[in-house]
Each structure stands twice: as structure tokens, then as C-alpha cells.
CSV table of N, CA and C in Angstrom, one decimal:
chain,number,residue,atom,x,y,z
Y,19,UNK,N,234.8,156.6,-32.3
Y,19,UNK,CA,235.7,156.1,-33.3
Y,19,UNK,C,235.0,155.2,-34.3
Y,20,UNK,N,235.8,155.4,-36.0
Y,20,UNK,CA,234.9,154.5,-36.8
Y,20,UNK,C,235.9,153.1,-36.7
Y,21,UNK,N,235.8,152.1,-36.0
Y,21,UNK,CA,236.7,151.0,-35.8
Y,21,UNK,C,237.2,150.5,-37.1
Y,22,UNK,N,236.5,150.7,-37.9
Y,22,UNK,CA,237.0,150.1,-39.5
Y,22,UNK,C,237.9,151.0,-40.7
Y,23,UNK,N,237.3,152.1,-40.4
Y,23,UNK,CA,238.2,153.0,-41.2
Y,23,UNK,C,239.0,153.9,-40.3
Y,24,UNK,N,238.7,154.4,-38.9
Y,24,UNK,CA,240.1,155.0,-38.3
Y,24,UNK,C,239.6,154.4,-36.6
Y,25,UNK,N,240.5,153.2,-36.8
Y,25,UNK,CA,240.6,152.2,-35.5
Y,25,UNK,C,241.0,153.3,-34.6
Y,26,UNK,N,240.9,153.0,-33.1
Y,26,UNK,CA,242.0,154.0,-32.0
Y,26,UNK,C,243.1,153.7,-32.2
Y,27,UNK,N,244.4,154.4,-31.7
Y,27,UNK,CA,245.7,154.0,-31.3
Y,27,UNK,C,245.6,152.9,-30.1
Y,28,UNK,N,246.3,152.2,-30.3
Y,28,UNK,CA,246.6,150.8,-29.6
Y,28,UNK,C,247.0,151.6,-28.2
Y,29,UNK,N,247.2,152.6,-28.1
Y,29,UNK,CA,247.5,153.1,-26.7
Y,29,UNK,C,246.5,153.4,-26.3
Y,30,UNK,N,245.2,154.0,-26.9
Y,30,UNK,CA,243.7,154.3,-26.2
Y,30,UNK,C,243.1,153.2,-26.2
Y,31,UNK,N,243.1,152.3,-26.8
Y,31,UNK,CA,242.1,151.0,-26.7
Y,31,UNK,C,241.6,150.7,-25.5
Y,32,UNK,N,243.0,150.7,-24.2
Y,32,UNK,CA,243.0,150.1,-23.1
Y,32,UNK,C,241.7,151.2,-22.1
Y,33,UNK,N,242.1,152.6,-22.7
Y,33,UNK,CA,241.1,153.2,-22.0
Y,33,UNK,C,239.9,153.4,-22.4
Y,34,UNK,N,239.8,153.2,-23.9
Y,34,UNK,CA,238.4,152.8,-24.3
Y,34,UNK,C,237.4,151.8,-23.9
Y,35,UNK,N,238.3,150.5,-24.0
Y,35,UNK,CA,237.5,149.7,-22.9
Y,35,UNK,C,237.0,149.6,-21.7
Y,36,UNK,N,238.2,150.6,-21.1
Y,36,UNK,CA,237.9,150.8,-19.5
Y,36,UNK,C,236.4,151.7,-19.5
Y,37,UNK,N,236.3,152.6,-20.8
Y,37,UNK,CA,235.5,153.3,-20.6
Y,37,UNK,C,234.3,153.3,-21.1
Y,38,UNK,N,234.0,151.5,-22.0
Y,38,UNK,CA,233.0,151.4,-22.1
Y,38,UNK,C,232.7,150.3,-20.8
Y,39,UNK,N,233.2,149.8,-20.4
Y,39,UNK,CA,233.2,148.7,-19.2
Y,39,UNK,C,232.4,149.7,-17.9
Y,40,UNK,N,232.7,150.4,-17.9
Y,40,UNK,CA,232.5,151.6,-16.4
Y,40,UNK,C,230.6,151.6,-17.1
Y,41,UNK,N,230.5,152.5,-18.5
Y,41,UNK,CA,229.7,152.6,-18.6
Y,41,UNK,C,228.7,151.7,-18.9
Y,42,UNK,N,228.8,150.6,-19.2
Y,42,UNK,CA,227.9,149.2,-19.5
Y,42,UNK,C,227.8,148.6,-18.1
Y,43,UNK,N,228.5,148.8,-16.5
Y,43,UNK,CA,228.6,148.9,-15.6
Y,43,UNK,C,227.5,150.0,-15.0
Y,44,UNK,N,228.0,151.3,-14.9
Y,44,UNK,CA,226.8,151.9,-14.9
Y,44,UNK,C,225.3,152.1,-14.9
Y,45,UNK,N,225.3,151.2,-16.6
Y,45,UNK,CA,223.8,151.2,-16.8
Y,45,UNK,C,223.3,150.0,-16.3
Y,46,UNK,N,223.5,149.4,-16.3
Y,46,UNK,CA,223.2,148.1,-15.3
Y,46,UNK,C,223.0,148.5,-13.8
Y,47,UNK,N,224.2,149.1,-13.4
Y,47,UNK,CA,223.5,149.2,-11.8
Y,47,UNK,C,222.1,150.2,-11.7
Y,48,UNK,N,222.5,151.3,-12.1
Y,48,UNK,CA,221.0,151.9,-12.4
Y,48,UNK,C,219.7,151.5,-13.1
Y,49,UNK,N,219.7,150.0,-13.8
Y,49,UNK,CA,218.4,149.5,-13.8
Y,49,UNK,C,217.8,148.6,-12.7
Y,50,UNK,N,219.5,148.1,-12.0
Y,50,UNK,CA,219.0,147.3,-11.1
Y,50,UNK,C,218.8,148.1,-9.9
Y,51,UNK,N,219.0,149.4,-9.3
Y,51,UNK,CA,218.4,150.1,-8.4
Y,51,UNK,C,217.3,150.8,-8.4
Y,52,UNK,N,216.9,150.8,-9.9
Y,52,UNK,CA,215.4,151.3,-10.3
Y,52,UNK,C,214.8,149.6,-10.0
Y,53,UNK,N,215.1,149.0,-10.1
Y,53,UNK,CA,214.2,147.7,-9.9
Y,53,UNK,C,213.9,147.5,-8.4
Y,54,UNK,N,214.5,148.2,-7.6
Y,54,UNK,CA,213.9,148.0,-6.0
Y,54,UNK,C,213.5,149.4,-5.5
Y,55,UNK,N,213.2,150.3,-6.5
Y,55,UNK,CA,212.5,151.3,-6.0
Y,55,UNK,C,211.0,151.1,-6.2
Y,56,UNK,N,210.0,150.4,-4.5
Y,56,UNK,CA,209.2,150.4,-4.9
Y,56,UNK,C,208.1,151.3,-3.9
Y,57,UNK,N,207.4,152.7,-4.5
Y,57,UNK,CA,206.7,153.7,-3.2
Y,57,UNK,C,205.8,152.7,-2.9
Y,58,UNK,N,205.4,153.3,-2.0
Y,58,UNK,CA,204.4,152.5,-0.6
Y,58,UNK,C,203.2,152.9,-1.1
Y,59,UNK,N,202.3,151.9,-0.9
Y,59,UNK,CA,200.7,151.1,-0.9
Y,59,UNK,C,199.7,152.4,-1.3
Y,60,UNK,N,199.9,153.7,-0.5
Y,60,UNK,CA,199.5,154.6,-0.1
Y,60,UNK,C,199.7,155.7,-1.4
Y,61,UNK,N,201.3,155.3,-2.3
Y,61,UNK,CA,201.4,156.7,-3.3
Y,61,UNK,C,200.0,156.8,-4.3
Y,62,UNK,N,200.5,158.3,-4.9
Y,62,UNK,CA,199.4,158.4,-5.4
Y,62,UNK,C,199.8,158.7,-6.8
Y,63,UNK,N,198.9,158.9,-8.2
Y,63,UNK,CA,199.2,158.1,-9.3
Y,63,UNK,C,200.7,159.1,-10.0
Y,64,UNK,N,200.6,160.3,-9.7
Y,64,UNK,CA,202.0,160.9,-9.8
Y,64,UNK,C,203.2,160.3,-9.4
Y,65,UNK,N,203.2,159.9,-8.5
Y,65,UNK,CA,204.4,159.2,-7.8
Y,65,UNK,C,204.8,158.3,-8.2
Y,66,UNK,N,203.5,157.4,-8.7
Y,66,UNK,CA,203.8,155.9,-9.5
Y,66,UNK,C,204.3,156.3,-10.9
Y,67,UNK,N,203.6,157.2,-11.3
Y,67,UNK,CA,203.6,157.2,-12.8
Y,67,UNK,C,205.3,157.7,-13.2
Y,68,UNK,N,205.7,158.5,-11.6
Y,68,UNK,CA,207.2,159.2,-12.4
Y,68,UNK,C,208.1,158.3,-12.1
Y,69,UNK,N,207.2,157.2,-11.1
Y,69,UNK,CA,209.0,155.8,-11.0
Y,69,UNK,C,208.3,155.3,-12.2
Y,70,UNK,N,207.4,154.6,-12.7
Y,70,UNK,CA,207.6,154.4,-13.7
Y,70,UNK,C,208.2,154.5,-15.1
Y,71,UNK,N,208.2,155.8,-15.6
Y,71,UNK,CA,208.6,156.3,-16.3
Y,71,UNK,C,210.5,156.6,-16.1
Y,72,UNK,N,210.6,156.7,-15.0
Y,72,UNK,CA,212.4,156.2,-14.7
Y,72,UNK,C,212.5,155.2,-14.6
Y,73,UNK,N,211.9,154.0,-14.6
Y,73,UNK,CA,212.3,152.6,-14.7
Y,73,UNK,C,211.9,152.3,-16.3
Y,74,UNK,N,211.0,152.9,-17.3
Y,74,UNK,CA,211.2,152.0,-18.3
Y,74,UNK,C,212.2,153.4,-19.0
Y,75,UNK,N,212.9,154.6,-18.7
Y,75,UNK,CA,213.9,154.5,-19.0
Y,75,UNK,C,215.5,153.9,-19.1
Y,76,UNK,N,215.0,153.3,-17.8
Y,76,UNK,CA,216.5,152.9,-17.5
Y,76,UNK,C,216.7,151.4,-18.4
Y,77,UNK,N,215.4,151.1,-18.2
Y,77,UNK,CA,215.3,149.6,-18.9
Y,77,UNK,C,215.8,149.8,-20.6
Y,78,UNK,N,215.0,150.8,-21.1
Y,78,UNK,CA,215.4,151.4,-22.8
Y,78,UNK,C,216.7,151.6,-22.5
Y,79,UNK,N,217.7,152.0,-21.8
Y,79,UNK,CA,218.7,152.4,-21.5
Y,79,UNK,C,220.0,150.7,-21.4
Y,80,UNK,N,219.5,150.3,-20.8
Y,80,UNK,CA,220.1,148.6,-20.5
Y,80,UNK,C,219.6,148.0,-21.6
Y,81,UNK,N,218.4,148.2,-22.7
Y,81,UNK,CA,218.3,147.3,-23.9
Y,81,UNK,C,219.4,148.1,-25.3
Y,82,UNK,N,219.4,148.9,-25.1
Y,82,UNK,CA,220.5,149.5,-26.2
Y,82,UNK,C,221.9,149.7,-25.8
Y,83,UNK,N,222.1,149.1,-24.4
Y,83,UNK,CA,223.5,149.1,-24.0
Y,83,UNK,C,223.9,147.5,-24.6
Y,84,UNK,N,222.8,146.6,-24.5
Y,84,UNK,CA,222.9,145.5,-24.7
Y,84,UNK,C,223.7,144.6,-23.1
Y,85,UNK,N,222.7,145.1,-22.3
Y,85,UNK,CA,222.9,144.6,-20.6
Y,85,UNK,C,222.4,143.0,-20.9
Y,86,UNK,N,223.0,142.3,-20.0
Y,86,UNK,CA,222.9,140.8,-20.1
Y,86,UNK,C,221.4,140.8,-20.1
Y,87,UNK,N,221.1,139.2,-20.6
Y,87,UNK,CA,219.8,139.6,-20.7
Y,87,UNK,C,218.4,139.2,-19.6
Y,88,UNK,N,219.4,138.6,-18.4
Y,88,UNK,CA,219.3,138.1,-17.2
Y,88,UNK,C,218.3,139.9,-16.7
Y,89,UNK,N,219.1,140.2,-16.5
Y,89,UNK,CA,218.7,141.7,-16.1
Y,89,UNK,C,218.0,142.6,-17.2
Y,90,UNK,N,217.8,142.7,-18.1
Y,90,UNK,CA,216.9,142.7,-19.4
Y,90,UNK,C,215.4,142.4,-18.5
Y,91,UNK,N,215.5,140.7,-18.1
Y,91,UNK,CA,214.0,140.4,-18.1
Y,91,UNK,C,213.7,140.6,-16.5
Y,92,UNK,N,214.3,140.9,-15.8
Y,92,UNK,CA,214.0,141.5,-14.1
Y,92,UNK,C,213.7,143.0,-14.2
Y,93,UNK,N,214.3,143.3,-15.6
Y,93,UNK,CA,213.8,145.2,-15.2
Y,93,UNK,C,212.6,145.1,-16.1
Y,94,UNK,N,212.6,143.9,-17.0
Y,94,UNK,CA,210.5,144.1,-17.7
Y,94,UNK,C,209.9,143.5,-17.0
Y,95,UNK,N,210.0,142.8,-15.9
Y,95,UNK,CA,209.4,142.3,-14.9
Y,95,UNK,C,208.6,143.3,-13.9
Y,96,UNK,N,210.0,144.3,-13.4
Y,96,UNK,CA,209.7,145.5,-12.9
Y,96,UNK,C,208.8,146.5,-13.7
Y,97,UNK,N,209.2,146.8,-14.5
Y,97,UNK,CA,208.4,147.5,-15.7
Y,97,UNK,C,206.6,147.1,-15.4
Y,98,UNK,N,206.3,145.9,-15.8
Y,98,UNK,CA,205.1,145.3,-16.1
Y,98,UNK,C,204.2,145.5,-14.2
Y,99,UNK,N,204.9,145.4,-13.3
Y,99,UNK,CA,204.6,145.6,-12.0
Y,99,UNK,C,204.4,147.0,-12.0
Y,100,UNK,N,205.4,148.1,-12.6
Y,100,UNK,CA,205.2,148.9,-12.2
Y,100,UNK,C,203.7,149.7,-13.1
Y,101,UNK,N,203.6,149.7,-14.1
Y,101,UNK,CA,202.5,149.7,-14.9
Y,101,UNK,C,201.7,149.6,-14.6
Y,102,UNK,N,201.0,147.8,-13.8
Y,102,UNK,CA,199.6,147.7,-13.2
Y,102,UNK,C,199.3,148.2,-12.1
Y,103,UNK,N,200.7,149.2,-11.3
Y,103,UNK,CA,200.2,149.9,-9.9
Y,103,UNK,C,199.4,151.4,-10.7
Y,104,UNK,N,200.2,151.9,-11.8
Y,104,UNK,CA,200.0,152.8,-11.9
Y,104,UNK,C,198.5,152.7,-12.8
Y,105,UNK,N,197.9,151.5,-13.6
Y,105,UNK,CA,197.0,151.4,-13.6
Y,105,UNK,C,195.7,150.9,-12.4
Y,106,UNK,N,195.7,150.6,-11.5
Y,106,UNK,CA,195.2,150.2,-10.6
Y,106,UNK,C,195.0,151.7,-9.7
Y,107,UNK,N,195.7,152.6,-9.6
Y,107,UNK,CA,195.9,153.6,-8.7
Y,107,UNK,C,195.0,154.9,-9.2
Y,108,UNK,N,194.9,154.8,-10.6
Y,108,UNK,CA,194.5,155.4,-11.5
Y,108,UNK,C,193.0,155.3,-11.5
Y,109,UNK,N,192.6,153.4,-11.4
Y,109,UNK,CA,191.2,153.5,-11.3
Y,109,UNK,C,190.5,153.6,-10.1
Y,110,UNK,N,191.4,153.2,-8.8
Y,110,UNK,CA,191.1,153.8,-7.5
Y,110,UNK,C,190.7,155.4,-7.7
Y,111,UNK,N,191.3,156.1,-8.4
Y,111,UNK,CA,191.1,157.2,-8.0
Y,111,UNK,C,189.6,157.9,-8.9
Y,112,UNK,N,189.7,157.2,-9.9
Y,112,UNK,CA,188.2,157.2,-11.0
Y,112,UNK,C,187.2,156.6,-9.5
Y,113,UNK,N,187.2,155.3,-8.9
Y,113,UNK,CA,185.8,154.5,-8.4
Y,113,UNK,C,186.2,156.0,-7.1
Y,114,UNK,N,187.1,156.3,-6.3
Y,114,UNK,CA,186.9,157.3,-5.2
Y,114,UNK,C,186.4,158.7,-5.4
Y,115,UNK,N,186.7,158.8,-6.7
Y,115,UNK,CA,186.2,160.3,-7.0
Y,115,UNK,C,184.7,160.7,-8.1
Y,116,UNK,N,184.1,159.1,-8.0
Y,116,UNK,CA,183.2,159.0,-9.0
Y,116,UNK,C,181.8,159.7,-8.2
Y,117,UNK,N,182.1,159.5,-6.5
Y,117,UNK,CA,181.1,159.1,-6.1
Y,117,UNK,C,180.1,157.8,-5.8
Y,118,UNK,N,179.1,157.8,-4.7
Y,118,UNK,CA,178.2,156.1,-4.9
Y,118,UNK,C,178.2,156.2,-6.0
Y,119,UNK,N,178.5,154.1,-6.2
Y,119,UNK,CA,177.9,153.4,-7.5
Y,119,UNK,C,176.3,153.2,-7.0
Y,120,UNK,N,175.5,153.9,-8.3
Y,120,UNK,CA,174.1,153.5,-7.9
Y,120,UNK,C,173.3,152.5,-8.6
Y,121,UNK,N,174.4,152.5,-9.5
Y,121,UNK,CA,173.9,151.6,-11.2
Y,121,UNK,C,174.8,150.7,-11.4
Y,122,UNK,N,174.2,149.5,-11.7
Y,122,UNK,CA,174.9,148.3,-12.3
Y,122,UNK,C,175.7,148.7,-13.5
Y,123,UNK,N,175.3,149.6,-14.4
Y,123,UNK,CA,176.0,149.8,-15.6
Y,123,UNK,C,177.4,150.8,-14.7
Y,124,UNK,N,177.4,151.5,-14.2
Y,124,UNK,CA,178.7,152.2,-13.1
Y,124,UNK,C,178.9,151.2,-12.6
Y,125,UNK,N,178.6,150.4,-11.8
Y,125,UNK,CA,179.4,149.4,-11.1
Y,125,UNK,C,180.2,148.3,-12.1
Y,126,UNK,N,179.4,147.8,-13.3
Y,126,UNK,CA,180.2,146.6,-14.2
Y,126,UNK,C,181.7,147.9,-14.3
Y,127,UNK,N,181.1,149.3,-15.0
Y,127,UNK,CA,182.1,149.9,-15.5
Y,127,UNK,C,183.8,150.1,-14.7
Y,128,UNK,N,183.2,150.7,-13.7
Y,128,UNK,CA,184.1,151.2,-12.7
Y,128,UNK,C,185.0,150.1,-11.6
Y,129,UNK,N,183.6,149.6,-11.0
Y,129,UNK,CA,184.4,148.4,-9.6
Y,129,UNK,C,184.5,146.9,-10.4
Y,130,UNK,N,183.9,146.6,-11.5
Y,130,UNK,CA,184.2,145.4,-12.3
Y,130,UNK,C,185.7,145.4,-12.9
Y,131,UNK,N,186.3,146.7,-13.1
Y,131,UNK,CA,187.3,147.2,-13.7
Y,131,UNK,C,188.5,147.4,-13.0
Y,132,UNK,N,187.6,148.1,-11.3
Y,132,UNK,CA,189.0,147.9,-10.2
Y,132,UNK,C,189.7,146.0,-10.0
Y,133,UNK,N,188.6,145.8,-9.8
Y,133,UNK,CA,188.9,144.3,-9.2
Y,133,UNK,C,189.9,143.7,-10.3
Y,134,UNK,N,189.7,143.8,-11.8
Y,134,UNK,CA,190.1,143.1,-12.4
Y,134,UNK,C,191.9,143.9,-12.4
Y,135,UNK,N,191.8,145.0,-12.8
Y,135,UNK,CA,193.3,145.7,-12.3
Y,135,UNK,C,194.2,145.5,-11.3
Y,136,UNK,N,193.0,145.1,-10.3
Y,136,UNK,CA,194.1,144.8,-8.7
Y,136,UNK,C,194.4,143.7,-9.0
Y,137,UNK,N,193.5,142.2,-9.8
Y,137,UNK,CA,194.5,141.2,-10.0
Y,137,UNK,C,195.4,140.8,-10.3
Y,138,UNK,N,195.4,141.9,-11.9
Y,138,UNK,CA,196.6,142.1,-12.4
Y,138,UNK,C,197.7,142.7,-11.8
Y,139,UNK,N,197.9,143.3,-10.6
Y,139,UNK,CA,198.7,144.0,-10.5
Y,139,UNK,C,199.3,143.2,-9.5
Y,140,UNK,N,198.4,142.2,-8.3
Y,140,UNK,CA,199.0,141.2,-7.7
Y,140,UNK,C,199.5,140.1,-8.7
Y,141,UNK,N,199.1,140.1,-9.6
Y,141,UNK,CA,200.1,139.1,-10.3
Y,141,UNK,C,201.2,139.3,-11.2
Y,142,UNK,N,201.4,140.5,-11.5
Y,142,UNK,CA,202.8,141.0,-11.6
Y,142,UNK,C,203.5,141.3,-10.8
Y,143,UNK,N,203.1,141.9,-9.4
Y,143,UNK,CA,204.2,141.6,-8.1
Y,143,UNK,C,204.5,140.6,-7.0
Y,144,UNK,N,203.3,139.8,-7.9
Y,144,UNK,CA,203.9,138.2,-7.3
Y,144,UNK,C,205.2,137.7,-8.5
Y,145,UNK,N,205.2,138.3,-10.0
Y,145,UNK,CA,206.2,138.2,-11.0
Y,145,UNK,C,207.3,138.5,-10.8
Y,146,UNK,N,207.4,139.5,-10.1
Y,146,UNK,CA,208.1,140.7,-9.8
Y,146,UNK,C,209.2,140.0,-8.6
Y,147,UNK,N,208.6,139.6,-7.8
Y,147,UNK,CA,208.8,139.1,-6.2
Y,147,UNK,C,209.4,137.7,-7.3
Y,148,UNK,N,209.5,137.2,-7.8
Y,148,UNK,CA,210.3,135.8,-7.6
Y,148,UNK,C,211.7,136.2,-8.6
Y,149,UNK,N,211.7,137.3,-9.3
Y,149,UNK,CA,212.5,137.8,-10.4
Y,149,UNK,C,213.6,138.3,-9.8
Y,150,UNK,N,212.9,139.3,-8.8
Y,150,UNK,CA,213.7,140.7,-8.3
Y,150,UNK,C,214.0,140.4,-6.7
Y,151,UNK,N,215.0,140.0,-6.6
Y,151,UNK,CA,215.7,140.0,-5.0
Y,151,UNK,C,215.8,141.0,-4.2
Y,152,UNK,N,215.5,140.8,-3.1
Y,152,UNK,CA,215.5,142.6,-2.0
Y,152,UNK,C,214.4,142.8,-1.8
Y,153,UNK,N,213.4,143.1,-3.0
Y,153,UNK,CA,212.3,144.2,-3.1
Y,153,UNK,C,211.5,143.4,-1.7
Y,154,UNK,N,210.1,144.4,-1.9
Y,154,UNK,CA,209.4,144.4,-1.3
Y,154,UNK,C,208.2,143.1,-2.0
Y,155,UNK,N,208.0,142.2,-1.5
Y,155,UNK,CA,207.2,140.9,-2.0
Y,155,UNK,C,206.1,141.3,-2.6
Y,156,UNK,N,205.3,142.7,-1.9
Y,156,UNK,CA,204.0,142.8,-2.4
Y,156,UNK,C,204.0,143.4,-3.7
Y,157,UNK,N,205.3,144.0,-4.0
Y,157,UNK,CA,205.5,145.2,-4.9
Y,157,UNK,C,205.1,146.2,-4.5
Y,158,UNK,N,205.0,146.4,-3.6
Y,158,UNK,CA,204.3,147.8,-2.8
Y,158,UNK,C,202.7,147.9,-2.5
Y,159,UNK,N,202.3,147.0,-2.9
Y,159,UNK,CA,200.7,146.5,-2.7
Y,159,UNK,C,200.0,146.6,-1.6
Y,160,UNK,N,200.7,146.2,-0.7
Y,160,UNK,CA,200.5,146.2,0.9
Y,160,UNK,C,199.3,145.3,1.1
Y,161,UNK,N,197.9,146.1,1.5
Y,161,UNK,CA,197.0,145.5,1.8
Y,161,UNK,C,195.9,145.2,1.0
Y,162,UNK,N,196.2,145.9,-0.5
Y,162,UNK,CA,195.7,145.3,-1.7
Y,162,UNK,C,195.7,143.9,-2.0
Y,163,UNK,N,196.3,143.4,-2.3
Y,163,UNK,CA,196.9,141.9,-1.6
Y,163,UNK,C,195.8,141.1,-1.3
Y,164,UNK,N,195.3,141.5,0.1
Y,164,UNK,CA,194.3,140.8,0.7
Y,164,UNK,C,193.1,140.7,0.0
């Protein structure tokens, strides 16, 4: 409906609201159930990369719904967690598939690069973990962590 030039009938209004209320309901629960979807220590970068990509949908989804903004910054919280797994997972798979580091210039490149990614990625699901209630503390990190 154009609300300014042809408002609803005052008889639909009631269901209009019901039926933006459901749906601004909707998108909210589905960012906040993408926010505790988190795969285990072990996935591999496919797996990360396609929750990702349905969580910073859902998030684009709750920022054009105009979802409170409480939940706005728990699903970029999630967002940002989920990104450094999928970065980190990515260069694991670069330093495991590189073969021995025999060279300092491969080693600054590669394991100078892992280390620095797993930081980040424990410090987004330590972000993560004080944001997001339920989840899993490590963000799915497991024994990365250590």
C-alpha cells in the first residue's frame, strides 16, 4: 500500500499490522538462530563459508527490516566470528596443503599468517561469547583456543 495516497481500509490495517508484526518477528528469530549455529572445530572451509554466508544474510535481512538494534550488533558480532573461522580455516588449509616450511620467507608467509588469524579469530569468539547467549564459548574453536 501507498500509505499517503491510497492508505488501507481501516478494516485491513488490523491485519496489516498483524502481518508486519509476524514478519519483523520472523526475521529476528532467524538472525537470532543463525547466531547459535556454530559447526565444530573440525569443519571444513565449505561448511564455514555456507553458515557464513546465511548468517550475513540474515543479518542484511534484520538491518532492512530495521530489527532492534540490540540484535543488529549480536548478529555482527556473529558475523565477524564467523568470518575469522572462515579465514583461519582457509589458511590452515594453505599451511597443510603447502607441504614442509623449509624457508623463512614460507614460514613469515604462511605460519606467521596462521598464528596471526587464529588470534583473531579467538578474539572474535571471545566477542562473540559475551554478546551471544547459549552458544558455544569457543565459537566453535575448540582446541584452537589453546
Amino acid at each position: 500500500y501507498d500509505a499517503e495516497n491510497d492508505p488501507p481500509h481501516p478494516s485491513t490495517r488490523q491485519d496489516l499490522h498483524g502481518a508486519n508484526l509476524s514478519r519483523y518477528d520472523g526475521v529476528k528469530a532467524t538472525l537470532e538462530q543463525e547466531m547459535q549455529v556454530i559447526p565444530p572445530a573440525d569443519a571444513d572451509f565449505a561448511t564455514l563459508e555456507a553458515q557464513r554466508k546465511t548468517l550475513a544474510e540474515a543479518l542484511q535481512t534484520a538491518r532492512d527490516a530495521c530489527i532492534v538494534n540490540e540484535v543488529i550488533v549480536k548478529g555482527a558480532a556473529a558475523l565477524r566470528r564467523s568470518e575469522a573461522r572462515c579465514a583461519l580455516r582457509e589458511q590452515v588449509d594453505v599451511v597443510e596443503g603447502g607441504g614442509p616450511t623449509v624457508t623463512q620467507r614460507a614460514y613469515a608467509r604462511d605460519v606467521n599468517k596462521l598464528e596471526r588469524l587464529r588470534r583473531e579469530a579467538i578474539k572474535a569468539a571471545e566477542e562473540g561469547a559475551e554478546l551471544i547467549e547459549g552458544g558455544d564459548p569457543t565459537g566453535g574453536l575448540g582446541a584452537l583456543m589453546e
